[in-house]
């Protein structure tokens, strides 16, 4: 290839990176590759766009090309592993994680391990709700909180998340990186129920949550435990001043998110706590379990 062609490919690549429209950028990247098909950075950028579009086969193909041209590029390897995971190509995913130095054996079985807890951002482009989850591989995590109903996610859902941290959360004095969710990988078995109750204070609500937990129904006080953060705080490390200012004070009515393994057992725990005083104001399913609760594709 002569210098003039290389300059043309460089110019197309740089102009594509300045575009906000993905379709136009992809078209320009393709022009660059027609001139110089061995541009690892162009393949990487195309794979990145396809990743955020959820077009996993295209992302896989371009990241695989990028890795073939530049085997030591960490970002291309990570995105190849993410795309392979989305496609359930466990052999490739395991090979890439192994190449990146992670203690994952090669093979063809799905990865199901314990990589510790992590906060994940459910909808990075909208509400940006962050919940806690347990990582079962480097880019998949099972949600342990009860997400708000508007998120559409449920406790027990397995999500595919990005590899780059965007912000941090602190728990038990330890800082944890926040990862943006890319897709629902597998739907969990729990519906989300909303209980509205009248309580005598946070301690009273905690007693109810403890009773529900004992009945196998994970419960969370959405009234006092949900924190609303500005975008800057959400994508960084939250500071106490914003937390105190943005958390609403309860007025005696509380909203509890509940993910019951047994709805009847959850109702029994609610009635036992209420003890006939009429303090349970409502108990309704707000996010049902999908008909295809297991094996849902990303």
PDB file of C-alpha atoms in Angstrom:
ATOM      1  CA  UNK A   1       0.000   0.000   0.000  1.00  0.00           C
ATOM      2  CA  UNK A   2       1.305   3.427  -0.916  1.00  0.00           C
ATOM      3  CA  UNK A   3       1.436   6.394   1.441  1.00  0.00           C
ATOM      4  CA  UNK A   4      -1.439   8.199  -0.273  1.00  0.00           C
ATOM      5  CA  UNK A   5      -3.802   5.251   0.309  1.00  0.00           C
ATOM      6  CA  UNK A   6      -2.682   4.953   3.906  1.00  0.00           C
ATOM      7  CA  UNK A   7      -3.375   8.647   4.467  1.00  0.00           C
ATOM      8  CA  UNK A   8      -6.842   8.284   2.906  1.00  0.00           C
ATOM      9  CA  UNK A   9      -7.617   5.359   5.231  1.00  0.00           C
ATOM     10  CA  UNK A  10      -6.307   7.339   8.213  1.00  0.00           C
ATOM     11  CA  UNK A  11      -8.496  10.312   7.302  1.00  0.00           C
ATOM     12  CA  UNK A  12     -11.626   8.170   6.904  1.00  0.00           C
ATOM     13  CA  UNK A  13     -10.948   6.484  10.246  1.00  0.00           C
ATOM     14  CA  UNK A  14     -10.482   9.797  12.029  1.00  0.00           C
ATOM     15  CA  UNK A  15     -13.577  11.370  10.450  1.00  0.00           C
ATOM     16  CA  UNK A  16     -15.683   8.330  11.365  1.00  0.00           C
ATOM     17  CA  UNK A  17     -14.600   8.682  14.991  1.00  0.00           C
ATOM     18  CA  UNK A  18     -15.910  12.265  15.044  1.00  0.00           C
ATOM     19  CA  UNK A  19     -19.415  11.318  13.879  1.00  0.00           C
ATOM     20  CA  UNK A  20     -22.338  11.006  16.283  1.00  0.00           C
ATOM     21  CA  UNK A  21     -24.427   8.937  13.858  1.00  0.00           C
ATOM     22  CA  UNK A  22     -23.483   5.262  14.172  1.00  0.00           C
ATOM     23  CA  UNK A  23     -24.680   4.303  10.698  1.00  0.00           C
ATOM     24  CA  UNK A  24     -22.609   7.035   9.067  1.00  0.00           C
ATOM     25  CA  UNK A  25     -19.582   6.151  11.186  1.00  0.00           C
ATOM     26  CA  UNK A  26     -19.838   2.471  10.282  1.00  0.00           C
ATOM     27  CA  UNK A  27     -20.115   3.311   6.593  1.00  0.00           C
ATOM     28  CA  UNK A  28     -16.980   5.444   6.789  1.00  0.00           C
ATOM     29  CA  UNK A  29     -15.092   2.781   8.733  1.00  0.00           C
ATOM     30  CA  UNK A  30     -15.989   0.285   5.984  1.00  0.00           C
ATOM     31  CA  UNK A  31     -14.516   2.653   3.399  1.00  0.00           C
ATOM     32  CA  UNK A  32     -11.312   2.794   5.435  1.00  0.00           C
ATOM     33  CA  UNK A  33     -11.174  -1.015   5.560  1.00  0.00           C
ATOM     34  CA  UNK A  34     -11.722  -1.272   1.799  1.00  0.00           C
ATOM     35  CA  UNK A  35      -8.518   0.694   1.396  1.00  0.00           C
ATOM     36  CA  UNK A  36      -6.632  -0.953   4.264  1.00  0.00           C
ATOM     37  CA  UNK A  37      -8.275  -4.158   5.595  1.00  0.00           C
ATOM     38  CA  UNK A  38      -5.522  -4.642   8.175  1.00  0.00           C
ATOM     39  CA  UNK A  39      -6.479  -1.684  10.377  1.00  0.00           C
ATOM     40  CA  UNK A  40      -6.883  -3.214  13.833  1.00  0.00           C
ATOM     41  CA  UNK A  41      -8.141   0.062  15.326  1.00  0.00           C
ATOM     42  CA  UNK A  42     -10.872   0.358  12.692  1.00  0.00           C
ATOM     43  CA  UNK A  43     -12.060  -3.182  13.374  1.00  0.00           C
ATOM     44  CA  UNK A  44     -12.016  -2.396  17.095  1.00  0.00           C
ATOM     45  CA  UNK A  45     -14.091   0.778  16.674  1.00  0.00           C
ATOM     46  CA  UNK A  46     -16.665  -1.034  14.549  1.00  0.00           C
ATOM     47  CA  UNK A  47     -16.839  -3.840  17.091  1.00  0.00           C
ATOM     48  CA  UNK A  48     -17.371  -1.246  19.813  1.00  0.00           C
ATOM     49  CA  UNK A  49     -20.329   0.345  18.006  1.00  0.00           C
ATOM     50  CA  UNK A  50     -21.876  -3.054  17.369  1.00  0.00           C
ATOM     51  CA  UNK A  51     -21.397  -3.959  21.037  1.00  0.00           C
ATOM     52  CA  UNK A  52     -23.446  -0.997  22.216  1.00  0.00           C
ATOM     53  CA  UNK A  53     -26.070  -1.787  19.573  1.00  0.00           C
ATOM     54  CA  UNK A  54     -26.323  -5.369  20.852  1.00  0.00           C
ATOM     55  CA  UNK A  55     -25.369  -6.733  17.426  1.00  0.00           C
ATOM     56  CA  UNK A  56     -23.244  -9.472  18.879  1.00  0.00           C
ATOM     57  CA  UNK A  57     -22.206 -11.440  15.793  1.00  0.00           C
ATOM     58  CA  UNK A  58     -20.911  -8.297  14.076  1.00  0.00           C
ATOM     59  CA  UNK A  59     -19.149  -7.217  17.264  1.00  0.00           C
ATOM     60  CA  UNK A  60     -17.598 -10.670  17.586  1.00  0.00           C
ATOM     61  CA  UNK A  61     -16.384 -10.695  13.971  1.00  0.00           C
ATOM     62  CA  UNK A  62     -14.723  -7.271  14.107  1.00  0.00           C
ATOM     63  CA  UNK A  63     -13.142  -7.782  17.521  1.00  0.00           C
ATOM     64  CA  UNK A  64     -11.823 -11.145  16.404  1.00  0.00           C
ATOM     65  CA  UNK A  65     -10.235  -9.424  13.425  1.00  0.00           C
ATOM     66  CA  UNK A  66      -8.784  -6.729  15.672  1.00  0.00           C
ATOM     67  CA  UNK A  67      -7.278  -9.368  17.971  1.00  0.00           C
ATOM     68  CA  UNK A  68      -5.870 -11.314  15.018  1.00  0.00           C
ATOM     69  CA  UNK A  69      -4.118  -8.150  13.836  1.00  0.00           C
ATOM     70  CA  UNK A  70      -3.060  -6.981  17.311  1.00  0.00           C
ATOM     71  CA  UNK A  71      -3.156  -9.943  19.756  1.00  0.00           C
ATOM     72  CA  UNK A  72      -1.907  -7.915  22.726  1.00  0.00           C
ATOM     73  CA  UNK A  73      -4.586  -5.215  22.607  1.00  0.00           C
ATOM     74  CA  UNK A  74      -6.455  -5.626  25.898  1.00  0.00           C
ATOM     75  CA  UNK A  75      -9.588  -3.692  24.916  1.00  0.00           C
ATOM     76  CA  UNK A  76     -10.138  -5.760  21.756  1.00  0.00           C
ATOM     77  CA  UNK A  77      -9.695  -8.968  23.742  1.00  0.00           C
ATOM     78  CA  UNK A  78     -12.208  -7.857  26.374  1.00  0.00           C
ATOM     79  CA  UNK A  79     -14.803  -6.923  23.770  1.00  0.00           C
ATOM     80  CA  UNK A  80     -14.223 -10.191  21.934  1.00  0.00           C
ATOM     81  CA  UNK A  81     -14.872 -12.078  25.180  1.00  0.00           C
ATOM     82  CA  UNK A  82     -18.027 -10.017  25.841  1.00  0.00           C
ATOM     83  CA  UNK A  83     -19.384 -10.763  22.366  1.00  0.00           C
ATOM     84  CA  UNK A  84     -18.458 -14.445  22.685  1.00  0.00           C
ATOM     85  CA  UNK A  85     -20.289 -14.578  26.024  1.00  0.00           C
ATOM     86  CA  UNK A  86     -23.393 -12.954  24.508  1.00  0.00           C
ATOM     87  CA  UNK A  87     -23.309 -15.584  21.748  1.00  0.00           C
ATOM     88  CA  UNK A  88     -22.745 -18.402  24.277  1.00  0.00           C
ATOM     89  CA  UNK A  89     -19.467 -19.243  22.550  1.00  0.00           C
ATOM     90  CA  UNK A  90     -17.904 -20.487  25.778  1.00  0.00           C
ATOM     91  CA  UNK A  91     -14.804 -21.941  24.133  1.00  0.00           C
ATOM     92  CA  UNK A  92     -13.800 -18.572  22.699  1.00  0.00           C
ATOM     93  CA  UNK A  93     -14.734 -16.708  25.880  1.00  0.00           C
ATOM     94  CA  UNK A  94     -12.650 -19.074  28.009  1.00  0.00           C
ATOM     95  CA  UNK A  95      -9.700 -18.858  25.620  1.00  0.00           C
ATOM     96  CA  UNK A  96      -9.746 -15.065  25.690  1.00  0.00           C
ATOM     97  CA  UNK A  97     -10.062 -14.852  29.494  1.00  0.00           C
ATOM     98  CA  UNK A  98      -7.170 -17.280  29.746  1.00  0.00           C
ATOM     99  CA  UNK A  99      -5.119 -15.160  27.349  1.00  0.00           C
ATOM    100  CA  UNK A 100      -5.878 -12.103  29.487  1.00  0.00           C
ATOM    101  CA  UNK A 101      -4.443 -13.890  32.511  1.00  0.00           C
ATOM    102  CA  UNK A 102      -7.697 -14.679  34.324  1.00  0.00           C
ATOM    103  CA  UNK A 103      -7.875 -17.962  36.219  1.00  0.00           C
ATOM    104  CA  UNK A 104     -10.483 -19.582  33.981  1.00  0.00           C
ATOM    105  CA  UNK A 105      -9.888 -23.004  32.518  1.00  0.00           C
ATOM    106  CA  UNK A 106     -10.321 -23.640  28.820  1.00  0.00           C
ATOM    107  CA  UNK A 107     -13.304 -25.687  27.720  1.00  0.00           C
ATOM    108  CA  UNK A 108     -16.796 -25.422  26.279  1.00  0.00           C
ATOM    109  CA  UNK A 109     -19.022 -25.321  29.367  1.00  0.00           C
ATOM    110  CA  UNK A 110     -20.740 -22.116  30.530  1.00  0.00           C
ATOM    111  CA  UNK A 111     -18.769 -20.210  33.159  1.00  0.00           C
ATOM    112  CA  UNK A 112     -20.468 -20.329  36.560  1.00  0.00           C
ATOM    113  CA  UNK A 113     -18.130 -19.190  39.308  1.00  0.00           C
ATOM    114  CA  UNK A 114     -18.002 -16.636  42.122  1.00  0.00           C
ATOM    115  CA  UNK A 115     -16.152 -13.446  41.214  1.00  0.00           C
ATOM    116  CA  UNK A 116     -17.558 -11.529  44.174  1.00  0.00           C
ATOM    117  CA  UNK A 117     -20.153  -8.798  44.413  1.00  0.00           C
ATOM    118  CA  UNK A 118     -20.390  -5.785  42.159  1.00  0.00           C
ATOM    119  CA  UNK A 119     -22.761  -2.880  41.561  1.00  0.00           C
ATOM    120  CA  UNK A 120     -24.263  -2.766  38.042  1.00  0.00           C
ATOM    121  CA  UNK A 121     -26.057   0.113  36.310  1.00  0.00           C
ATOM    122  CA  UNK A 122     -29.243  -1.300  34.781  1.00  0.00           C
ATOM    123  CA  UNK A 123     -30.075   1.369  32.211  1.00  0.00           C
ATOM    124  CA  UNK A 124     -27.037   3.554  31.523  1.00  0.00           C
ATOM    125  CA  UNK A 125     -28.880   5.696  28.950  1.00  0.00           C
ATOM    126  CA  UNK A 126     -31.961   6.492  31.014  1.00  0.00           C
ATOM    127  CA  UNK A 127     -32.627   6.233  34.757  1.00  0.00           C
ATOM    128  CA  UNK A 128     -29.247   4.647  35.496  1.00  0.00           C
ATOM    129  CA  UNK A 129     -30.442   2.628  38.510  1.00  0.00           C
ATOM    130  CA  UNK A 130     -27.543   0.878  40.255  1.00  0.00           C
ATOM    131  CA  UNK A 131     -28.105  -2.416  42.104  1.00  0.00           C
ATOM    132  CA  UNK A 132     -25.841  -5.007  43.681  1.00  0.00           C
ATOM    133  CA  UNK A 133     -25.162  -8.279  41.934  1.00  0.00           C
ATOM    134  CA  UNK A 134     -22.878 -11.292  42.224  1.00  0.00           C
ATOM    135  CA  UNK A 135     -20.518 -11.870  39.325  1.00  0.00           C
ATOM    136  CA  UNK A 136     -20.567 -15.401  37.921  1.00  0.00           C
ATOM    137  CA  UNK A 137     -17.939 -14.653  35.297  1.00  0.00           C
ATOM    138  CA  UNK A 138     -15.934 -11.550  34.289  1.00  0.00           C
ATOM    139  CA  UNK A 139     -18.893  -9.987  32.407  1.00  0.00           C
ATOM    140  CA  UNK A 140     -22.038 -11.633  33.822  1.00  0.00           C
ATOM    141  CA  UNK A 141     -23.677 -11.022  37.164  1.00  0.00           C
ATOM    142  CA  UNK A 142     -26.820 -12.208  38.957  1.00  0.00           C
ATOM    143  CA  UNK A 143     -28.870  -9.376  40.519  1.00  0.00           C
ATOM    144  CA  UNK A 144     -29.255  -9.679  44.295  1.00  0.00           C
ATOM    145  CA  UNK A 145     -31.266  -6.507  45.011  1.00  0.00           C
ATOM    146  CA  UNK A 146     -34.932  -6.004  44.133  1.00  0.00           C
ATOM    147  CA  UNK A 147     -34.767  -3.508  41.247  1.00  0.00           C
ATOM    148  CA  UNK A 148     -37.379  -0.776  40.894  1.00  0.00           C
ATOM    149  CA  UNK A 149     -40.275  -1.846  38.650  1.00  0.00           C
ATOM    150  CA  UNK A 150     -39.609   0.772  35.988  1.00  0.00           C
ATOM    151  CA  UNK A 151     -36.240  -0.837  35.267  1.00  0.00           C
ATOM    152  CA  UNK A 152     -37.910  -3.987  33.920  1.00  0.00           C
ATOM    153  CA  UNK A 153     -35.269  -6.107  35.673  1.00  0.00           C
ATOM    154  CA  UNK A 154     -35.875  -8.536  38.540  1.00  0.00           C
ATOM    155  CA  UNK A 155     -33.955 -10.076  41.379  1.00  0.00           C
ATOM    156  CA  UNK A 156     -32.208 -13.188  40.086  1.00  0.00           C
ATOM    157  CA  UNK A 157     -31.807 -11.908  36.527  1.00  0.00           C
ATOM    158  CA  UNK A 158     -28.406 -12.627  35.000  1.00  0.00           C
ATOM    159  CA  UNK A 159     -27.124  -9.586  33.125  1.00  0.00           C
ATOM    160  CA  UNK A 160     -24.304  -9.129  30.660  1.00  0.00           C
ATOM    161  CA  UNK A 161     -22.244  -6.127  31.696  1.00  0.00           C
ATOM    162  CA  UNK A 162     -19.428  -4.084  30.220  1.00  0.00           C
ATOM    163  CA  UNK A 163     -15.803  -4.560  31.208  1.00  0.00           C
ATOM    164  CA  UNK A 164     -14.922  -0.928  31.883  1.00  0.00           C
ATOM    165  CA  UNK A 165     -15.939   0.573  35.238  1.00  0.00           C
ATOM    166  CA  UNK A 166     -18.047   3.747  35.208  1.00  0.00           C
ATOM    167  CA  UNK A 167     -18.126   5.033  38.772  1.00  0.00           C
ATOM    168  CA  UNK A 168     -17.772   3.357  42.164  1.00  0.00           C
ATOM    169  CA  UNK A 169     -19.926   2.452  45.147  1.00  0.00           C
ATOM    170  CA  UNK A 170     -18.763   1.896  48.714  1.00  0.00           C
ATOM    171  CA  UNK A 171     -20.002  -0.934  50.916  1.00  0.00           C
ATOM    172  CA  UNK A 172     -18.518  -2.030  54.234  1.00  0.00           C
ATOM    173  CA  UNK A 173     -15.706   0.473  53.820  1.00  0.00           C
ATOM    174  CA  UNK A 174     -14.648  -1.068  50.495  1.00  0.00           C
ATOM    175  CA  UNK A 175     -14.957   0.572  47.084  1.00  0.00           C
ATOM    176  CA  UNK A 176     -16.427  -1.448  44.218  1.00  0.00           C
ATOM    177  CA  UNK A 177     -16.404  -0.547  40.492  1.00  0.00           C
ATOM    178  CA  UNK A 178     -19.785  -0.027  38.798  1.00  0.00           C
ATOM    179  CA  UNK A 179     -20.311  -1.772  35.449  1.00  0.00           C
ATOM    180  CA  UNK A 180     -22.928  -0.756  32.901  1.00  0.00           C
ATOM    181  CA  UNK A 181     -25.390  -3.468  31.904  1.00  0.00           C
ATOM    182  CA  UNK A 182     -25.367  -4.280  28.186  1.00  0.00           C
ATOM    183  CA  UNK A 183     -28.238  -6.785  28.052  1.00  0.00           C
ATOM    184  CA  UNK A 184     -30.406  -9.216  29.960  1.00  0.00           C
ATOM    185  CA  UNK A 185     -28.609 -12.542  29.550  1.00  0.00           C
ATOM    186  CA  UNK A 186     -31.006 -14.849  31.399  1.00  0.00           C
ATOM    187  CA  UNK A 187     -34.262 -14.027  33.151  1.00  0.00           C
ATOM    188  CA  UNK A 188     -34.451 -14.933  36.824  1.00  0.00           C
ATOM    189  CA  UNK A 189     -37.260 -16.854  38.537  1.00  0.00           C
ATOM    190  CA  UNK A 190     -38.644 -14.049  40.723  1.00  0.00           C
ATOM    191  CA  UNK A 191     -41.465 -11.641  40.005  1.00  0.00           C
ATOM    192  CA  UNK A 192     -41.316  -8.219  41.665  1.00  0.00           C
ATOM    193  CA  UNK A 193     -44.115  -7.338  44.082  1.00  0.00           C
ATOM    194  CA  UNK A 194     -44.869  -3.954  45.582  1.00  0.00           C
ATOM    195  CA  UNK A 195     -46.165  -3.752  49.154  1.00  0.00           C
ATOM    196  CA  UNK A 196     -47.440  -0.416  50.423  1.00  0.00           C
ATOM    197  CA  UNK A 197     -47.654  -0.264  54.196  1.00  0.00           C
ATOM    198  CA  UNK A 198     -48.226   2.197  57.010  1.00  0.00           C
ATOM    199  CA  UNK A 199     -45.454   1.808  59.581  1.00  0.00           C
ATOM    200  CA  UNK A 200     -44.255   3.429  62.797  1.00  0.00           C
ATOM    201  CA  UNK A 201     -40.768   4.132  61.495  1.00  0.00           C
ATOM    202  CA  UNK A 202     -37.686   2.611  59.911  1.00  0.00           C
ATOM    203  CA  UNK A 203     -37.261   0.044  62.709  1.00  0.00           C
ATOM    204  CA  UNK A 204     -40.832  -1.136  62.163  1.00  0.00           C
ATOM    205  CA  UNK A 205     -40.215  -1.495  58.435  1.00  0.00           C
ATOM    206  CA  UNK A 206     -36.967  -3.351  59.103  1.00  0.00           C
ATOM    207  CA  UNK A 207     -38.859  -5.830  61.278  1.00  0.00           C
ATOM    208  CA  UNK A 208     -41.219  -6.441  58.361  1.00  0.00           C
ATOM    209  CA  UNK A 209     -38.340  -6.865  55.900  1.00  0.00           C
ATOM    210  CA  UNK A 210     -36.648  -9.321  58.269  1.00  0.00           C
ATOM    211  CA  UNK A 211     -39.891 -11.322  58.539  1.00  0.00           C
ATOM    212  CA  UNK A 212     -40.241 -11.390  54.753  1.00  0.00           C
ATOM    213  CA  UNK A 213     -36.623 -12.437  54.311  1.00  0.00           C
ATOM    214  CA  UNK A 214     -37.193 -15.270  56.800  1.00  0.00           C
ATOM    215  CA  UNK A 215     -40.160 -16.361  54.661  1.00  0.00           C
ATOM    216  CA  UNK A 216     -37.936 -16.595  51.579  1.00  0.00           C
ATOM    217  CA  UNK A 217     -39.100 -13.277  50.125  1.00  0.00           C
ATOM    218  CA  UNK A 218     -36.242 -10.838  49.599  1.00  0.00           C
ATOM    219  CA  UNK A 219     -37.537  -7.422  50.632  1.00  0.00           C
ATOM    220  CA  UNK A 220     -36.204  -3.885  50.379  1.00  0.00           C
ATOM    221  CA  UNK A 221     -37.478  -0.579  51.713  1.00  0.00           C
ATOM    222  CA  UNK A 222     -37.679   1.530  48.569  1.00  0.00           C
ATOM    223  CA  UNK A 223     -38.827   4.598  50.538  1.00  0.00           C
ATOM    224  CA  UNK A 224     -35.688   5.191  52.589  1.00  0.00           C
ATOM    225  CA  UNK A 225     -33.039   2.968  51.008  1.00  0.00           C
ATOM    226  CA  UNK A 226     -33.171   4.278  47.426  1.00  0.00           C
ATOM    227  CA  UNK A 227     -30.736   7.146  46.801  1.00  0.00           C
ATOM    228  CA  UNK A 228     -31.118   9.562  43.899  1.00  0.00           C
ATOM    229  CA  UNK A 229     -27.778  10.820  42.628  1.00  0.00           C
ATOM    230  CA  UNK A 230     -26.809  13.367  40.013  1.00  0.00           C
ATOM    231  CA  UNK A 231     -25.107  11.948  36.912  1.00  0.00           C
ATOM    232  CA  UNK A 232     -21.699  13.192  38.093  1.00  0.00           C
ATOM    233  CA  UNK A 233     -22.046  11.374  41.410  1.00  0.00           C
ATOM    234  CA  UNK A 234     -23.554   8.267  39.831  1.00  0.00           C
ATOM    235  CA  UNK A 235     -20.622   7.874  37.467  1.00  0.00           C
ATOM    236  CA  UNK A 236     -18.092   8.758  40.155  1.00  0.00           C
ATOM    237  CA  UNK A 237     -18.087   8.102  43.880  1.00  0.00           C
ATOM    238  CA  UNK A 238     -21.251   9.387  45.633  1.00  0.00           C
ATOM    239  CA  UNK A 239     -20.736  11.891  48.424  1.00  0.00           C
ATOM    240  CA  UNK A 240     -22.847  12.143  51.579  1.00  0.00           C
ATOM    241  CA  UNK A 241     -24.065  15.706  51.026  1.00  0.00           C
ATOM    242  CA  UNK A 242     -25.973  14.749  47.895  1.00  0.00           C
ATOM    243  CA  UNK A 243     -27.313  11.596  49.525  1.00  0.00           C
ATOM    244  CA  UNK A 244     -28.780  13.478  52.487  1.00  0.00           C
ATOM    245  CA  UNK A 245     -30.235  16.221  50.327  1.00  0.00           C
ATOM    246  CA  UNK A 246     -31.896  13.956  47.771  1.00  0.00           C
ATOM    247  CA  UNK A 247     -33.400  11.214  49.975  1.00  0.00           C
ATOM    248  CA  UNK A 248     -37.043  11.968  50.736  1.00  0.00           C
ATOM    249  CA  UNK A 249     -38.328  11.780  54.297  1.00  0.00           C
ATOM    250  CA  UNK A 250     -41.073   9.151  54.832  1.00  0.00           C
ATOM    251  CA  UNK A 251     -44.577  10.239  55.867  1.00  0.00           C
ATOM    252  CA  UNK A 252     -45.604   6.993  57.543  1.00  0.00           C
ATOM    253  CA  UNK A 253     -46.309   5.234  54.257  1.00  0.00           C
ATOM    254  CA  UNK A 254     -43.594   2.993  52.884  1.00  0.00           C
ATOM    255  CA  UNK A 255     -43.058   1.201  49.581  1.00  0.00           C
ATOM    256  CA  UNK A 256     -41.371  -2.192  49.797  1.00  0.00           C
ATOM    257  CA  UNK A 257     -39.994  -4.125  46.854  1.00  0.00           C
ATOM    258  CA  UNK A 258     -40.416  -7.858  47.380  1.00  0.00           C
ATOM    259  CA  UNK A 259     -39.151 -10.807  45.329  1.00  0.00           C
ATOM    260  CA  UNK A 260     -40.921 -13.832  46.836  1.00  0.00           C
ATOM    261  CA  UNK A 261     -40.001 -17.426  46.163  1.00  0.00           C
ATOM    262  CA  UNK A 262     -43.491 -18.253  47.469  1.00  0.00           C
ATOM    263  CA  UNK A 263     -46.163 -15.548  47.203  1.00  0.00           C
ATOM    264  CA  UNK A 264     -48.392 -17.249  49.781  1.00  0.00           C
ATOM    265  CA  UNK A 265     -45.535 -17.272  52.314  1.00  0.00           C
ATOM    266  CA  UNK A 266     -44.906 -13.567  51.677  1.00  0.00           C
ATOM    267  CA  UNK A 267     -48.589 -12.754  52.223  1.00  0.00           C
ATOM    268  CA  UNK A 268     -48.553 -14.747  55.464  1.00  0.00           C
ATOM    269  CA  UNK A 269     -45.536 -12.771  56.732  1.00  0.00           C
ATOM    270  CA  UNK A 270     -47.244  -9.482  55.822  1.00  0.00           C
ATOM    271  CA  UNK A 271     -50.446 -10.451  57.657  1.00  0.00           C
ATOM    272  CA  UNK A 272     -48.513 -11.622  60.712  1.00  0.00           C
ATOM    273  CA  UNK A 273     -46.688  -8.272  60.884  1.00  0.00           C
ATOM    274  CA  UNK A 274     -49.938  -6.377  60.352  1.00  0.00           C
ATOM    275  CA  UNK A 275     -51.709  -8.338  63.107  1.00  0.00           C
ATOM    276  CA  UNK A 276     -55.129  -7.146  61.947  1.00  0.00           C
ATOM    277  CA  UNK A 277     -54.337  -3.428  62.224  1.00  0.00           C
ATOM    278  CA  UNK A 278     -54.985  -2.612  58.568  1.00  0.00           C
ATOM    279  CA  UNK A 279     -51.462  -1.391  57.911  1.00  0.00           C
ATOM    280  CA  UNK A 280     -50.964  -3.342  54.673  1.00  0.00           C
ATOM    281  CA  UNK A 281     -52.369  -0.918  52.096  1.00  0.00           C
ATOM    282  CA  UNK A 282     -51.552  -2.918  48.983  1.00  0.00           C
ATOM    283  CA  UNK A 283     -49.660  -5.927  47.691  1.00  0.00           C
ATOM    284  CA  UNK A 284     -49.425  -6.252  43.905  1.00  0.00           C
ATOM    285  CA  UNK A 285     -47.192  -7.832  41.285  1.00  0.00           C
ATOM    286  CA  UNK A 286     -45.521  -5.034  39.320  1.00  0.00           C
ATOM    287  CA  UNK A 287     -42.994  -6.986  37.200  1.00  0.00           C
ATOM    288  CA  UNK A 288     -44.019 -10.566  36.379  1.00  0.00           C
ATOM    289  CA  UNK A 289     -41.622 -13.380  35.563  1.00  0.00           C
ATOM    290  CA  UNK A 290     -41.326 -13.669  31.743  1.00  0.00           C
ATOM    291  CA  UNK A 291     -42.977 -16.720  30.192  1.00  0.00           C
ATOM    292  CA  UNK A 292     -39.516 -17.894  29.122  1.00  0.00           C
ATOM    293  CA  UNK A 293     -37.912 -17.484  32.516  1.00  0.00           C
ATOM    294  CA  UNK A 294     -34.754 -19.439  31.785  1.00  0.00           C
ATOM    295  CA  UNK A 295     -32.412 -19.354  28.819  1.00  0.00           C
ATOM    296  CA  UNK A 296     -33.581 -15.991  27.525  1.00  0.00           C
ATOM    297  CA  UNK A 297     -31.198 -14.604  24.959  1.00  0.00           C
ATOM    298  CA  UNK A 298     -29.327 -11.345  25.270  1.00  0.00           C
TER     299      UNK A 298
END
